[in-house]
Amino acid sequence: MRILVVEDEKVLADAVAEWLRREAFAVDVVYDGEAALERFGVNEYDVVVLDRDLPVVHGDEVCRAIVESGAAARVLMLTAAAGIRDRVAGLGIGADDYLTKPFAFAELSARVHALGRRARPAVPPVLERAGIRLDPARREVFRDGRFVPLANKEFAVLSELMRAGGAVVSAEQLLEKAWDEHIDPFTNVVRVTVMKLRRKLGEPQVVETVPGVGYRVP
């Protein structure tokens, strides 16, 4: 999944991004509301982790714009205000979840996982297909009962293929969801990652190539 982190405290923003990247998310980071709206207009995000008290454009306005755009992205609002009235106000403008500072990174990632499942057509928390069992929250993959250790990008690519439910996923879609905005769009990193993934999953191969279209787990 692709996440946008919007937080004006740069140390916190970068720490959140690093934590989420370890969870195999693709993460972009901005530090004010105007930059958030610019990125949101260019990229397709599953979840936006949004600080409420932002410079330039307030977080409330960013949240409203995301909701009014009709995008599927879910908003997790961060704030130092812990009062009930503040939480109600944040949810009232369209946020999907609310987390007060300070927070535990483990709780943040759990909430992001939950919101990510809601950002698309409903999928079960644990994905199973073609003998593969993938648990996004535990970041575990099993093939016919055998544990398969995967690197972050391999896990992210397999997650996208499993979420597709047998449909073909293009290389461009995988690049969009598994890597951040700094990746070279002309790179062959998707093909290389799929090759490594196939090798680790073993025989018979379950990741099919559909020539000229993309990849799928049938």
XYZ file of C-alpha atoms in Angstrom:
218
model
C 0.000 0.000 0.000
C 1.051 3.591 -0.538
C 0.964 6.024 2.358
C 1.296 9.811 2.552
C 2.649 11.129 5.862
C 1.862 14.798 6.505
C 3.540 16.142 9.639
C 5.308 19.469 10.231
C 7.607 18.083 12.944
C 10.247 16.735 10.574
C 11.902 14.389 13.051
C 8.564 12.784 13.890
C 7.478 12.670 10.238
C 10.672 10.944 9.151
C 10.501 8.503 12.080
C 6.899 7.573 11.207
C 7.864 7.096 7.555
C 10.822 4.890 8.459
C 8.659 2.737 10.737
C 5.999 2.277 8.051
C 8.613 1.439 5.413
C 9.800 -1.377 7.675
C 6.207 -2.640 7.486
C 6.644 -2.887 3.674
C 4.576 0.214 2.886
C 5.566 2.699 0.201
C 5.724 6.068 1.987
C 5.926 9.685 0.797
C 6.500 12.493 3.308
C 5.587 16.194 3.280
C 5.755 18.799 6.011
C 2.879 21.205 5.338
C -0.704 21.194 4.105
C -0.061 22.807 0.751
C 2.535 20.196 -0.171
C 0.091 17.485 0.945
C -2.573 18.731 -1.463
C -0.033 18.868 -4.286
C 1.113 15.285 -3.716
C -2.433 14.043 -3.310
C -3.294 15.549 -6.680
C -0.480 13.620 -8.352
C -0.316 10.237 -6.600
C -2.922 7.678 -5.559
C -2.710 6.914 -1.840
C -4.410 4.258 0.248
C -3.941 6.022 3.590
C -3.010 9.579 4.571
C -1.444 10.005 8.026
C -2.357 13.631 8.626
C -1.273 15.976 11.396
C -4.139 18.305 12.227
C -2.176 21.436 13.142
C -0.273 22.062 9.904
C 1.336 25.236 8.528
C 0.330 26.917 5.233
C -2.904 24.885 4.860
C -4.507 23.550 8.042
C -4.957 19.802 8.387
C -8.731 20.216 8.597
C -8.755 21.789 5.131
C -6.538 19.046 3.760
C -8.902 16.424 5.183
C -11.938 18.139 3.673
C -10.255 18.305 0.264
C -9.405 14.594 0.377
C -12.979 13.678 1.288
C -14.498 16.003 -1.330
C -12.226 14.586 -4.036
C -14.058 11.258 -3.781
C -10.756 9.367 -3.572
C -10.657 6.020 -1.806
C -7.848 7.146 0.508
C -8.523 6.877 4.237
C -7.382 9.574 6.656
C -5.710 8.873 9.991
C -5.582 12.199 11.811
C -2.820 12.912 14.320
C -3.128 15.602 16.959
C -1.825 16.653 20.351
C -5.401 17.524 21.397
C -6.797 14.563 23.328
C -10.189 15.951 24.333
C -13.423 14.304 23.227
C -14.569 17.494 21.522
C -11.381 17.575 19.432
C -11.741 13.934 18.427
C -15.384 14.430 17.470
C -14.486 17.510 15.420
C -11.755 15.626 13.547
C -14.041 12.738 12.708
C -16.783 15.183 11.792
C -14.792 16.710 8.934
C -14.213 13.290 7.387
C -11.249 11.647 9.116
C -11.583 7.869 9.321
C -9.550 7.447 12.489
C -7.919 9.591 15.132
C -4.686 9.115 17.081
C -3.410 11.453 19.785
C 0.233 12.325 20.384
C 2.324 10.842 21.819
C 1.517 7.453 20.317
C 3.127 4.040 19.976
C 4.399 3.294 16.488
C 3.018 -0.235 16.752
C -0.482 1.165 17.271
C -0.016 3.586 14.387
C 0.933 0.802 11.983
C -1.960 -1.379 13.186
C -4.390 1.458 12.470
C -2.821 2.042 9.052
C -3.230 -1.656 8.208
C -6.893 -1.510 9.258
C -7.582 1.631 7.231
C -5.772 0.187 4.223
C -8.173 -2.741 4.170
C -11.066 -0.256 4.044
C -9.520 1.853 1.279
C -10.282 -0.840 -1.305
C -12.938 -3.467 -1.838
C -13.124 -5.465 1.386
C -10.474 -8.139 1.803
C -9.890 -10.426 4.781
C -7.118 -9.536 7.247
C -5.212 -12.671 6.179
C -4.946 -13.327 2.434
C -4.914 -16.883 1.098
C -4.561 -17.992 -2.498
C -2.814 -20.746 -4.494
C -1.313 -22.294 -1.364
C 0.015 -18.943 -0.143
C -1.005 -17.485 3.199
C -0.076 -13.820 3.708
C -0.644 -12.013 6.995
C -0.060 -8.240 6.491
C -0.222 -7.376 10.196
C 2.333 -9.999 11.250
C 4.252 -9.552 7.981
C 4.394 -13.321 7.478
C 4.110 -15.451 4.350
C 3.670 -19.224 4.169
C 3.685 -21.417 1.056
C 1.971 -24.761 1.646
C 2.734 -24.421 5.354
C 6.391 -23.432 4.812
C 7.494 -20.048 6.133
C 8.873 -17.841 3.359
C 11.147 -14.981 4.485
C 10.693 -11.997 2.168
C 12.395 -8.626 1.837
C 10.146 -5.576 2.233
C 9.596 -4.931 -1.470
C 9.021 -8.603 -2.207
C 6.392 -8.667 0.523
C 4.789 -5.480 -0.814
C 4.578 -6.838 -4.369
C 3.111 -10.149 -3.216
C 0.578 -8.266 -1.071
C -0.643 -6.306 -4.082
C -0.926 -9.456 -6.186
C -2.834 -11.282 -3.449
C -5.186 -8.343 -2.902
C -6.059 -8.382 -6.602
C -7.880 -11.700 -6.145
C -6.546 -13.305 -9.315
C -6.781 -10.197 -11.497
C -3.754 -8.983 -13.432
C -1.731 -6.198 -11.826
C 0.434 -4.126 -14.165
C 4.067 -3.302 -13.480
C 3.056 0.355 -13.303
C 0.501 -0.413 -10.570
C 3.065 -2.387 -8.593
C 5.542 0.452 -8.930
C 2.908 2.903 -7.705
C 1.946 0.855 -4.643
C 5.224 -0.720 -3.541
C 7.726 2.091 -4.137
C 7.710 5.791 -3.269
C 7.871 8.809 -5.567
C 11.670 8.764 -5.794
C 11.761 5.576 -7.863
C 12.776 5.863 -11.527
C 9.605 5.102 -13.570
C 11.738 3.423 -16.240
C 13.465 1.037 -13.860
C 13.243 -2.748 -14.166
C 12.968 -3.123 -10.392
C 9.505 -4.712 -10.608
C 10.707 -7.471 -12.927
C 13.743 -8.136 -10.734
C 11.628 -8.216 -7.562
C 9.154 -10.654 -9.131
C 12.049 -12.913 -10.146
C 13.345 -12.968 -6.551
C 9.826 -13.541 -5.240
C 9.297 -16.532 -7.525
C 12.588 -18.051 -6.436
C 11.726 -17.734 -2.744
C 8.177 -19.060 -3.152
C 9.527 -22.136 -4.934
C 7.985 -24.588 -7.368
C 5.524 -24.793 -8.915
C 5.557 -21.098 -9.714
C 2.446 -19.211 -8.648
C 3.244 -15.707 -9.905
C 2.283 -15.697 -13.575
C 3.414 -13.208 -16.193
C 0.709 -12.024 -18.570
C 2.750 -10.753 -21.544
C 2.279 -7.064 -22.222
C -0.127 -6.683 -19.299
C 1.434 -7.551 -15.929
C 1.439 -10.243 -13.250
C -1.092 -12.284 -11.295
C -1.520 -15.020 -8.736
C -4.303 -17.104 -10.348
